[in-house]
PDB file of C-alpha atoms in Angstrom:
ATOM      1  CA  MET A   1     -43.855 -11.510   5.128  1.00 53.00           C
ATOM      2  CA  LYS A   2     -41.692 -10.074   2.500  1.00 50.00           C
ATOM      3  CA  LYS A   3     -38.596 -11.142   4.499  1.00 51.00           C
ATOM      4  CA  ILE A   4     -39.929 -14.641   4.504  1.00 51.00           C
ATOM      5  CA  ILE A   5     -40.545 -14.607   0.758  1.00 46.00           C
ATOM      6  CA  ILE A   6     -37.014 -13.298   0.125  1.00 48.00           C
ATOM      7  CA  LEU A   7     -35.506 -15.911   2.421  1.00 46.00           C
ATOM      8  CA  ALA A   8     -37.389 -18.684   0.820  1.00 46.00           C
ATOM      9  CA  LEU A   9     -36.278 -17.565  -2.605  1.00 45.00           C
ATOM     10  CA  VAL A  10     -32.662 -17.369  -1.495  1.00 43.00           C
ATOM     11  CA  LEU A  11     -32.798 -20.961  -0.024  1.00 46.00           C
ATOM     12  CA  SER A  12     -34.329 -22.327  -3.299  1.00 46.00           C
ATOM     13  CA  ILE A  13     -31.677 -20.676  -5.261  1.00 44.00           C
ATOM     14  CA  ALA A  14     -28.898 -22.085  -3.054  1.00 45.00           C
ATOM     15  CA  VAL A  15     -30.426 -25.638  -3.139  1.00 40.00           C
ATOM     16  CA  GLY A  16     -30.800 -25.514  -6.937  1.00 47.00           C
ATOM     17  CA  ILE A  17     -27.082 -24.431  -7.276  1.00 39.00           C
ATOM     18  CA  ILE A  18     -26.102 -27.475  -5.093  1.00 39.00           C
ATOM     19  CA  LEU A  19     -28.262 -29.905  -7.015  1.00 39.00           C
ATOM     20  CA  MET A  20     -26.712 -28.627 -10.354  1.00 39.00           C
ATOM     21  CA  ALA A  21     -23.168 -29.077  -8.896  1.00 41.00           C
ATOM     22  CA  VAL A  22     -23.913 -32.673  -7.684  1.00 38.00           C
ATOM     23  CA  GLU A  23     -25.560 -33.397 -11.274  1.00 40.00           C
ATOM     24  CA  PHE A  24     -22.619 -32.184 -13.238  1.00 37.00           C
ATOM     25  CA  GLY A  25     -20.160 -33.884 -10.836  1.00 42.00           C
ATOM     26  CA  SER A  26     -22.043 -37.037 -11.278  1.00 39.00           C
ATOM     27  CA  ARG A  27     -22.213 -36.725 -15.040  1.00 39.00           C
ATOM     28  CA  ASP A  28     -18.392 -36.257 -15.192  1.00 41.00           C
ATOM     29  CA  LYS A  29     -17.866 -39.558 -13.457  1.00 42.00           C
ATOM     30  CA  GLU A  30     -20.591 -41.552 -15.042  1.00 48.00           C
ATOM     31  CA  ASN A  31     -21.511 -40.321 -18.626  1.00 50.00           C
ATOM     32  CA  ASN A  32     -19.438 -42.121 -20.942  1.00 55.00           C
ATOM     33  CA  ILE A  33     -21.158 -41.124 -24.289  1.00 61.00           C
ATOM     34  CA  GLU A  34     -19.106 -38.492 -25.993  1.00 72.00           C
ATOM     35  CA  LEU A  35     -18.315 -37.308 -29.547  1.00 79.00           C
ATOM     36  CA  ARG A  36     -15.251 -39.468 -29.977  1.00 82.00           C
ATOM     37  CA  GLN A  37     -13.764 -38.472 -33.393  1.00 87.00           C
ATOM     38  CA  HIS A  38     -10.467 -37.920 -34.998  1.00 87.00           C
ATOM     39  CA  ALA A  39      -9.237 -34.415 -34.972  1.00 85.00           C
ATOM     40  CA  PRO A  40      -9.039 -32.657 -38.562  1.00 88.00           C
ATOM     41  CA  ASN A  41      -6.038 -32.542 -40.595  1.00 84.00           C
ATOM     42  CA  ILE A  42      -3.854 -34.811 -38.483  1.00 82.00           C
ATOM     43  CA  SER A  43      -0.897 -37.136 -39.638  1.00 86.00           C
ATOM     44  CA  LYS A  44       0.341 -39.487 -36.939  1.00 80.00           C
ATOM     45  CA  ASN A  45       2.295 -42.931 -37.117  1.00 78.00           C
ATOM     46  CA  ALA A  46       0.850 -46.000 -35.644  1.00 71.00           C
ATOM     47  CA  VAL A  47       2.906 -49.159 -34.742  1.00 61.00           C
ATOM     48  CA  THR A  48       1.278 -52.602 -34.879  1.00 59.00           C
ATOM     49  CA  PRO A  49       0.004 -53.118 -31.167  1.00 56.00           C
ATOM     50  CA  PHE A  50       0.505 -55.361 -28.269  1.00 56.00           C
ATOM     51  CA  LYS A  51       3.422 -57.403 -27.081  1.00 57.00           C
ATOM     52  CA  ARG A  52       1.491 -60.705 -27.504  1.00 54.00           C
ATOM     53  CA  LEU A  53       1.233 -60.124 -31.139  1.00 56.00           C
ATOM     54  CA  LEU A  54       4.858 -59.118 -31.417  1.00 56.00           C
ATOM     55  CA  ARG A  55       5.954 -62.361 -29.842  1.00 59.00           C
ATOM     56  CA  GLU A  56       3.849 -64.267 -32.602  1.00 59.00           C
ATOM     57  CA  GLY A  57       5.946 -62.685 -35.415  1.00 56.00           C
ATOM     58  CA  ASP A  58       7.891 -59.822 -36.672  1.00 57.00           C
ATOM     59  CA  ARG A  59       5.077 -57.202 -37.197  1.00 57.00           C
ATOM     60  CA  LEU A  60       6.839 -54.151 -35.820  1.00 63.00           C
ATOM     61  CA  GLU A  61       5.720 -51.766 -38.789  1.00 71.00           C
ATOM     62  CA  GLU A  62       4.650 -48.142 -38.865  1.00 76.00           C
ATOM     63  CA  TYR A  63       1.586 -47.106 -40.545  1.00 85.00           C
ATOM     64  CA  VAL A  64       0.369 -43.538 -41.069  1.00 88.00           C
ATOM     65  CA  LEU A  65      -3.197 -42.168 -40.186  1.00 91.00           C
ATOM     66  CA  ARG A  66      -4.083 -38.993 -41.775  1.00 93.00           C
ATOM     67  CA  THR A  67      -7.437 -37.144 -41.609  1.00 94.00           C
ATOM     68  CA  ASP A  68      -9.247 -34.449 -43.847  1.00 93.00           C
ATOM     69  CA  ALA A  69     -10.598 -31.262 -42.692  1.00 93.00           C
ATOM     70  CA  ASN A  70     -13.643 -32.906 -41.292  1.00 94.00           C
ATOM     71  CA  GLY A  71     -11.801 -35.493 -39.301  1.00 93.00           C
ATOM     72  CA  PHE A  72     -12.469 -38.527 -41.864  1.00 96.00           C
ATOM     73  CA  ILE A  73      -9.624 -40.706 -42.440  1.00 94.00           C
ATOM     74  CA  LEU A  74      -7.762 -40.190 -45.655  1.00 94.00           C
ATOM     75  CA  PRO A  75      -8.157 -41.013 -48.476  1.00 93.00           C
ATOM     76  CA  SER A  76     -11.689 -39.739 -48.359  1.00 91.00           C
ATOM     77  CA  LYS A  77     -13.036 -37.158 -50.862  1.00 93.00           C
ATOM     78  CA  ILE A  78     -11.859 -38.578 -54.239  1.00 93.00           C
ATOM     79  CA  HIS A  79     -14.440 -36.797 -56.446  1.00 96.00           C
ATOM     80  CA  ASP A  80     -15.663 -33.154 -56.212  1.00 95.00           C
ATOM     81  CA  GLU A  81     -19.046 -34.062 -57.859  1.00 96.00           C
ATOM     82  CA  PRO A  82     -19.637 -37.829 -56.793  1.00 96.00           C
ATOM     83  CA  ASP A  83     -22.588 -39.978 -57.702  1.00 97.00           C
ATOM     84  CA  ILE A  84     -22.487 -41.551 -54.201  1.00 97.00           C
ATOM     85  CA  ASP A  85     -21.175 -40.445 -50.843  1.00 98.00           C
ATOM     86  CA  ILE A  86     -20.742 -43.367 -48.441  1.00 98.00           C
ATOM     87  CA  TYR A  87     -19.734 -43.055 -44.670  1.00 98.00           C
ATOM     88  CA  PHE A  88     -18.516 -45.782 -42.575  1.00 98.00           C
ATOM     89  CA  VAL A  89     -18.880 -45.692 -38.745  1.00 98.00           C
ATOM     90  CA  GLY A  90     -17.445 -48.284 -36.304  1.00 97.00           C
ATOM     91  CA  GLY A  91     -14.533 -49.100 -33.991  1.00 95.00           C
ATOM     92  CA  SER A  92     -10.999 -50.025 -34.674  1.00 92.00           C
ATOM     93  CA  THR A  93     -11.981 -52.688 -37.285  1.00 93.00           C
ATOM     94  CA  THR A  94     -13.332 -49.917 -39.327  1.00 96.00           C
ATOM     95  CA  GLU A  95     -10.782 -47.292 -38.570  1.00 94.00           C
ATOM     96  CA  CYS A  96      -7.989 -49.965 -39.686  1.00 92.00           C
ATOM     97  CA  GLU A  97      -5.225 -47.819 -38.158  1.00 90.00           C
ATOM     98  CA  THR A  98      -2.536 -50.393 -38.462  1.00 85.00           C
ATOM     99  CA  VAL A  99      -3.393 -51.173 -42.211  1.00 89.00           C
ATOM    100  CA  LYS A 100      -1.951 -49.367 -45.255  1.00 90.00           C
ATOM    101  CA  GLU A 101      -4.099 -46.380 -46.245  1.00 92.00           C
ATOM    102  CA  ILE A 102      -5.015 -47.844 -49.721  1.00 93.00           C
ATOM    103  CA  LEU A 103      -5.948 -51.245 -48.160  1.00 94.00           C
ATOM    104  CA  ARG A 104      -8.340 -49.950 -45.405  1.00 95.00           C
ATOM    105  CA  PHE A 105     -11.685 -51.595 -46.258  1.00 94.00           C
ATOM    106  CA  PRO A 106     -13.856 -48.386 -46.330  1.00 96.00           C
ATOM    107  CA  TYR A 107     -11.601 -46.913 -49.001  1.00 96.00           C
ATOM    108  CA  LEU A 108     -11.374 -50.194 -50.924  1.00 96.00           C
ATOM    109  CA  VAL A 109     -15.199 -50.563 -50.799  1.00 96.00           C
ATOM    110  CA  GLY A 110     -15.355 -47.225 -52.680  1.00 96.00           C
ATOM    111  CA  ARG A 111     -12.865 -48.296 -55.368  1.00 96.00           C
ATOM    112  CA  LEU A 112     -14.500 -51.559 -55.844  1.00 96.00           C
ATOM    113  CA  LEU A 113     -18.001 -50.031 -56.196  1.00 96.00           C
ATOM    114  CA  GLU A 114     -16.587 -47.755 -58.851  1.00 96.00           C
ATOM    115  CA  GLU A 115     -15.042 -50.618 -60.800  1.00 96.00           C
ATOM    116  CA  LYS A 116     -18.278 -52.600 -60.747  1.00 96.00           C
ATOM    117  CA  THR A 117     -20.891 -49.930 -61.413  1.00 96.00           C
ATOM    118  CA  GLY A 118     -18.928 -47.095 -63.195  1.00 96.00           C
ATOM    119  CA  LEU A 119     -20.208 -44.626 -60.647  1.00 97.00           C
ATOM    120  CA  LYS A 120     -18.048 -41.982 -58.804  1.00 97.00           C
ATOM    121  CA  VAL A 121     -17.956 -43.009 -55.238  1.00 97.00           C
ATOM    122  CA  ASN A 122     -16.528 -41.206 -52.312  1.00 97.00           C
ATOM    123  CA  ALA A 123     -16.091 -43.464 -49.302  1.00 97.00           C
ATOM    124  CA  PHE A 124     -15.512 -41.690 -45.927  1.00 98.00           C
ATOM    125  CA  ASN A 125     -14.171 -43.509 -42.919  1.00 97.00           C
ATOM    126  CA  ALA A 126     -15.465 -42.178 -39.568  1.00 97.00           C
ATOM    127  CA  GLY A 127     -14.251 -45.175 -37.588  1.00 96.00           C
ATOM    128  CA  VAL A 128     -12.449 -44.580 -34.366  1.00 95.00           C
ATOM    129  CA  GLY A 129     -10.803 -47.327 -32.142  1.00 92.00           C
ATOM    130  CA  GLY A 130     -12.869 -48.152 -29.037  1.00 90.00           C
ATOM    131  CA  ASN A 131     -16.143 -46.494 -30.361  1.00 94.00           C
ATOM    132  CA  ASN A 132     -19.239 -48.279 -29.804  1.00 95.00           C
ATOM    133  CA  SER A 133     -22.761 -47.822 -31.439  1.00 96.00           C
ATOM    134  CA  GLN A 134     -23.604 -44.953 -29.121  1.00 94.00           C
ATOM    135  CA  HIS A 135     -20.571 -43.043 -30.073  1.00 95.00           C
ATOM    136  CA  SER A 136     -21.333 -43.581 -33.739  1.00 96.00           C
ATOM    137  CA  LEU A 137     -24.820 -42.383 -33.374  1.00 96.00           C
ATOM    138  CA  ASN A 138     -23.343 -39.073 -31.909  1.00 95.00           C
ATOM    139  CA  ILE A 139     -21.152 -38.722 -34.916  1.00 96.00           C
ATOM    140  CA  LEU A 140     -23.930 -39.576 -37.276  1.00 97.00           C
ATOM    141  CA  ILE A 141     -26.364 -36.937 -35.892  1.00 97.00           C
ATOM    142  CA  HIS A 142     -23.872 -34.276 -35.365  1.00 95.00           C
ATOM    143  CA  LYS A 143     -21.265 -34.730 -38.057  1.00 96.00           C
ATOM    144  CA  ILE A 144     -22.543 -36.977 -40.884  1.00 97.00           C
ATOM    145  CA  LEU A 145     -26.179 -36.260 -41.534  1.00 98.00           C
ATOM    146  CA  PRO A 146     -25.610 -32.598 -42.060  1.00 97.00           C
ATOM    147  CA  LEU A 147     -23.292 -33.549 -45.071  1.00 97.00           C
ATOM    148  CA  GLN A 148     -26.364 -35.301 -46.666  1.00 97.00           C
ATOM    149  CA  PRO A 149     -24.870 -38.817 -47.024  1.00 98.00           C
ATOM    150  CA  ASP A 150     -26.413 -41.243 -49.487  1.00 98.00           C
ATOM    151  CA  ILE A 151     -25.363 -44.380 -47.551  1.00 98.00           C
ATOM    152  CA  VAL A 152     -24.097 -44.963 -44.062  1.00 98.00           C
ATOM    153  CA  VAL A 153     -22.473 -48.235 -43.155  1.00 98.00           C
ATOM    154  CA  TYR A 154     -22.826 -49.357 -39.516  1.00 98.00           C
ATOM    155  CA  HIS A 155     -20.089 -51.856 -38.127  1.00 97.00           C
ATOM    156  CA  HIS A 156     -20.309 -52.380 -34.495  1.00 96.00           C
ATOM    157  CA  ASN A 157     -20.619 -55.511 -31.966  1.00 95.00           C
ATOM    158  CA  ILE A 158     -17.624 -56.117 -29.761  1.00 93.00           C
ATOM    159  CA  ASN A 159     -17.139 -52.617 -28.303  1.00 94.00           C
ATOM    160  CA  ASP A 160     -20.766 -52.642 -27.308  1.00 96.00           C
ATOM    161  CA  ILE A 161     -20.403 -55.911 -25.627  1.00 93.00           C
ATOM    162  CA  VAL A 162     -17.432 -54.665 -23.619  1.00 89.00           C
ATOM    163  CA  GLN A 163     -19.239 -51.377 -22.517  1.00 92.00           C
ATOM    164  CA  LEU A 164     -22.534 -53.116 -21.695  1.00 94.00           C
ATOM    165  CA  ALA A 165     -20.947 -56.257 -20.095  1.00 88.00           C
ATOM    166  CA  TYR A 166     -18.392 -54.353 -17.873  1.00 85.00           C
ATOM    167  CA  TYR A 167     -20.741 -51.567 -16.776  1.00 88.00           C
ATOM    168  CA  GLY A 168     -24.412 -52.770 -17.599  1.00 89.00           C
ATOM    169  CA  ASN A 169     -25.311 -49.737 -19.715  1.00 90.00           C
ATOM    170  CA  TYR A 170     -23.991 -47.141 -22.268  1.00 91.00           C
ATOM    171  CA  ASN A 171     -23.837 -44.148 -19.735  1.00 86.00           C
ATOM    172  CA  ALA A 172     -21.735 -45.639 -17.047  1.00 72.00           C
ATOM    173  CA  GLY A 173     -17.985 -45.363 -16.973  1.00 65.00           C
ATOM    174  CA  VAL A 174     -15.103 -44.770 -14.575  1.00 57.00           C
ATOM    175  CA  SER A 175     -12.520 -42.111 -15.476  1.00 53.00           C
ATOM    176  CA  ASN A 176      -8.930 -43.103 -15.418  1.00 49.00           C
ATOM    177  CA  GLU A 177      -6.392 -40.387 -15.040  1.00 50.00           C
ATOM    178  CA  GLU A 178      -3.394 -42.691 -15.095  1.00 48.00           C
ATOM    179  CA  GLY A 179      -3.619 -44.178 -18.678  1.00 52.00           C
ATOM    180  CA  ASP A 180      -5.573 -44.997 -21.704  1.00 60.00           C
ATOM    181  CA  ASP A 181      -7.293 -48.068 -20.412  1.00 60.00           C
ATOM    182  CA  LYS A 182     -10.637 -46.879 -19.035  1.00 65.00           C
ATOM    183  CA  PHE A 183     -11.522 -50.389 -17.784  1.00 68.00           C
ATOM    184  CA  SER A 184      -8.310 -50.541 -15.599  1.00 62.00           C
ATOM    185  CA  LYS A 185     -10.288 -50.360 -12.285  1.00 66.00           C
ATOM    186  CA  LEU A 186     -12.308 -53.261 -13.313  1.00 69.00           C
ATOM    187  CA  ARG A 187      -9.604 -55.667 -14.305  1.00 69.00           C
ATOM    188  CA  GLY A 188      -9.652 -58.887 -12.485  1.00 60.00           C
ATOM    189  CA  SER A 189     -13.206 -58.352 -11.161  1.00 66.00           C
ATOM    190  CA  THR A 190     -16.157 -60.635 -11.757  1.00 76.00           C
ATOM    191  CA  VAL A 191     -19.472 -59.109 -12.914  1.00 74.00           C
ATOM    192  CA  ARG A 192     -22.827 -60.878 -13.404  1.00 81.00           C
ATOM    193  CA  LEU A 193     -24.567 -60.073 -16.517  1.00 81.00           C
ATOM    194  CA  ASP A 194     -28.118 -59.416 -17.210  1.00 87.00           C
ATOM    195  CA  THR A 195     -27.897 -60.479 -20.829  1.00 88.00           C
ATOM    196  CA  LYS A 196     -31.566 -59.795 -21.632  1.00 91.00           C
ATOM    197  CA  SER A 197     -30.965 -56.236 -20.628  1.00 93.00           C
ATOM    198  CA  ILE A 198     -27.759 -56.002 -22.594  1.00 92.00           C
ATOM    199  CA  ALA A 199     -29.391 -57.420 -25.653  1.00 94.00           C
ATOM    200  CA  LEU A 200     -32.269 -55.002 -25.398  1.00 96.00           C
ATOM    201  CA  GLN A 201     -29.988 -51.901 -24.975  1.00 96.00           C
ATOM    202  CA  TYR A 202     -27.918 -53.064 -28.011  1.00 96.00           C
ATOM    203  CA  LYS A 203     -31.068 -53.587 -30.020  1.00 97.00           C
ATOM    204  CA  ASN A 204     -32.466 -50.025 -29.019  1.00 97.00           C
ATOM    205  CA  ALA A 205     -29.122 -48.416 -29.980  1.00 96.00           C
ATOM    206  CA  LEU A 206     -29.135 -50.114 -33.450  1.00 97.00           C
ATOM    207  CA  GLU A 207     -32.773 -49.216 -33.922  1.00 97.00           C
ATOM    208  CA  GLY A 208     -32.058 -45.475 -33.124  1.00 97.00           C
ATOM    209  CA  PHE A 209     -29.231 -45.490 -35.641  1.00 97.00           C
ATOM    210  CA  VAL A 210     -31.295 -47.027 -38.406  1.00 98.00           C
ATOM    211  CA  ASP A 211     -34.206 -44.598 -37.518  1.00 97.00           C
ATOM    212  CA  ALA A 212     -31.926 -41.534 -37.657  1.00 97.00           C
ATOM    213  CA  CYS A 213     -30.559 -42.534 -41.052  1.00 98.00           C
ATOM    214  CA  LEU A 214     -33.867 -43.059 -42.553  1.00 97.00           C
ATOM    215  CA  SER A 215     -35.427 -39.937 -41.092  1.00 96.00           C
ATOM    216  CA  LYS A 216     -32.843 -37.838 -43.188  1.00 97.00           C
ATOM    217  CA  GLY A 217     -33.073 -39.844 -46.395  1.00 97.00           C
ATOM    218  CA  ALA A 218     -29.765 -41.777 -45.890  1.00 98.00           C
ATOM    219  CA  GLN A 219     -29.650 -45.503 -46.626  1.00 98.00           C
ATOM    220  CA  PRO A 220     -28.341 -47.485 -43.782  1.00 98.00           C
ATOM    221  CA  VAL A 221     -26.304 -50.657 -44.426  1.00 98.00           C
ATOM    222  CA  LEU A 222     -25.640 -53.082 -41.476  1.00 98.00           C
ATOM    223  CA  MET A 223     -22.496 -55.248 -41.153  1.00 97.00           C
ATOM    224  CA  THR A 224     -22.087 -58.260 -38.744  1.00 96.00           C
ATOM    225  CA  GLN A 225     -18.669 -58.530 -37.245  1.00 93.00           C
ATOM    226  CA  ILE A 226     -16.485 -61.509 -36.899  1.00 86.00           C
ATOM    227  CA  LEU A 227     -14.070 -62.536 -34.048  1.00 79.00           C
ATOM    228  CA  ARG A 228     -10.607 -63.729 -34.705  1.00 69.00           C
ATOM    229  CA  THR A 229     -10.973 -66.537 -32.164  1.00 63.00           C
ATOM    230  CA  SER A 230     -13.350 -69.416 -32.590  1.00 61.00           C
ATOM    231  CA  LEU A 231     -15.020 -71.924 -30.198  1.00 59.00           C
ATOM    232  CA  ASP A 232     -16.294 -75.443 -31.167  1.00 57.00           C
ATOM    233  CA  GLN A 233     -19.696 -74.835 -29.595  1.00 59.00           C
ATOM    234  CA  THR A 234     -21.757 -71.904 -28.785  1.00 62.00           C
ATOM    235  CA  PRO A 235     -25.221 -72.200 -27.417  1.00 60.00           C
ATOM    236  CA  ASN A 236     -28.024 -71.047 -29.871  1.00 64.00           C
ATOM    237  CA  ARG A 237     -29.835 -69.448 -27.023  1.00 67.00           C
ATOM    238  CA  LEU A 238     -28.208 -66.836 -24.796  1.00 72.00           C
ATOM    239  CA  PRO A 239     -28.703 -67.699 -21.014  1.00 67.00           C
ATOM    240  CA  GLU A 240     -30.351 -64.852 -19.034  1.00 65.00           C
ATOM    241  CA  SER A 241     -27.613 -64.485 -16.544  1.00 65.00           C
ATOM    242  CA  LEU A 242     -23.850 -65.001 -17.057  1.00 75.00           C
ATOM    243  CA  GLU A 243     -20.699 -64.447 -14.984  1.00 71.00           C
ATOM    244  CA  LEU A 244     -17.712 -62.653 -16.704  1.00 75.00           C
ATOM    245  CA  THR A 245     -14.358 -62.325 -15.043  1.00 71.00           C
ATOM    246  CA  ILE A 246     -12.609 -59.101 -16.693  1.00 74.00           C
ATOM    247  CA  PRO A 247      -8.992 -60.119 -17.855  1.00 70.00           C
ATOM    248  CA  GLN A 248      -6.166 -58.463 -16.067  1.00 68.00           C
ATOM    249  CA  ASN A 249      -4.206 -57.712 -19.184  1.00 68.00           C
ATOM    250  CA  PRO A 250      -6.031 -58.435 -22.388  1.00 61.00           C
ATOM    251  CA  PHE A 251      -3.526 -56.627 -24.494  1.00 59.00           C
ATOM    252  CA  ASP A 252      -0.401 -58.752 -23.712  1.00 56.00           C
ATOM    253  CA  SER A 253      -2.054 -62.187 -23.105  1.00 59.00           C
ATOM    254  CA  VAL A 254      -4.697 -64.350 -24.509  1.00 64.00           C
ATOM    255  CA  PRO A 255      -7.774 -64.076 -22.408  1.00 68.00           C
ATOM    256  CA  GLU A 256      -9.087 -67.125 -20.503  1.00 73.00           C
ATOM    257  CA  PRO A 257     -11.374 -69.632 -22.208  1.00 76.00           C
ATOM    258  CA  ALA A 258     -14.229 -68.955 -19.842  1.00 76.00           C
ATOM    259  CA  PHE A 259     -14.070 -65.257 -20.700  1.00 79.00           C
ATOM    260  CA  LEU A 260     -13.966 -65.966 -24.511  1.00 82.00           C
ATOM    261  CA  LYS A 261     -16.958 -68.317 -24.297  1.00 85.00           C
ATOM    262  CA  VAL A 262     -19.158 -65.671 -22.641  1.00 85.00           C
ATOM    263  CA  ILE A 263     -18.040 -62.904 -25.231  1.00 85.00           C
ATOM    264  CA  HIS A 264     -18.695 -65.365 -28.072  1.00 88.00           C
ATOM    265  CA  MET A 265     -22.248 -66.025 -26.887  1.00 88.00           C
ATOM    266  CA  ILE A 266     -23.165 -62.353 -26.598  1.00 91.00           C
ATOM    267  CA  HIS A 267     -21.376 -61.656 -29.846  1.00 91.00           C
ATOM    268  CA  LYS A 268     -23.512 -64.280 -31.596  1.00 92.00           C
ATOM    269  CA  GLU A 269     -26.632 -62.753 -30.131  1.00 93.00           C
ATOM    270  CA  PHE A 270     -25.654 -59.182 -31.241  1.00 95.00           C
ATOM    271  CA  ASN A 271     -25.096 -60.434 -34.857  1.00 95.00           C
ATOM    272  CA  SER A 272     -28.464 -62.045 -34.796  1.00 95.00           C
ATOM    273  CA  ILE A 273     -29.987 -58.706 -33.828  1.00 96.00           C
ATOM    274  CA  ILE A 274     -28.225 -56.902 -36.673  1.00 97.00           C
ATOM    275  CA  ARG A 275     -29.660 -59.583 -39.102  1.00 97.00           C
ATOM    276  CA  ASP A 276     -32.984 -59.194 -37.640  1.00 96.00           C
ATOM    277  CA  GLU A 277     -32.945 -55.404 -37.933  1.00 97.00           C
ATOM    278  CA  ALA A 278     -31.814 -55.642 -41.621  1.00 97.00           C
ATOM    279  CA  SER A 279     -34.660 -57.957 -42.309  1.00 96.00           C
ATOM    280  CA  GLU A 280     -37.235 -55.940 -40.598  1.00 94.00           C
ATOM    281  CA  HIS A 281     -36.423 -52.812 -42.481  1.00 94.00           C
ATOM    282  CA  ASP A 282     -35.349 -54.480 -45.784  1.00 95.00           C
ATOM    283  CA  LEU A 283     -31.770 -53.146 -45.398  1.00 96.00           C
ATOM    284  CA  LEU A 284     -28.516 -54.218 -47.174  1.00 95.00           C
ATOM    285  CA  LEU A 285     -26.689 -56.739 -44.834  1.00 93.00           C
TER     286      LEU A 285
END
């Protein structure tokens, strides 16, 4: 009897180890939410991107991106004893890598608020190119909230669309060991979108961000996002199902009109979700 119990225990442990290995292996391939942030105390040069943009004009200019000891983009901490600390989260349009340091909008907001209010304002830029709202929620909880921010500005839309449209949820992803384009294995394929699910996931992510801020006494400020391209007509109501053909190389060519139309429809819906969330909680928009 004792031998049977020992054998059963050994088998249980072995099965447990196998299941753990399978789970961690699966996580490595599928879990796409991570603490994506800039390293502290870096200084690097960036060149205006993409061959398509260079063909449109002479834009080959170097820009510097520096970070402070906490990984926030410089200039950041202007005052040792500020009246207000504001933190900005978002993707590349918040990061503003290929913009001169003193012209990046998070920094400018701090300076403009000082001019208009007479208060001492520190504006910290936690934007990272490619980040979506789940990445920023991670940064918010583990990095920003412990610093006791007064205000946190949320600026997300298009990166959430890409993640949710291409994979269907925030967790999924396919690792790409050959380059920086994590969507390379999907290029040229056509996916069917459950737009109701996508919109709900984005809404839940936004609500989670707002709730996390409010729970720690930080005031969330929500921003809608614009697109550089425009369409003459975008439906007011988002269809429940859409097809999307993922561009082969969006960096060096203009995406097809059919692709842009789908992106515009979802983009418009996400901006509406942002406005509704701001209205529901009486937040600045």
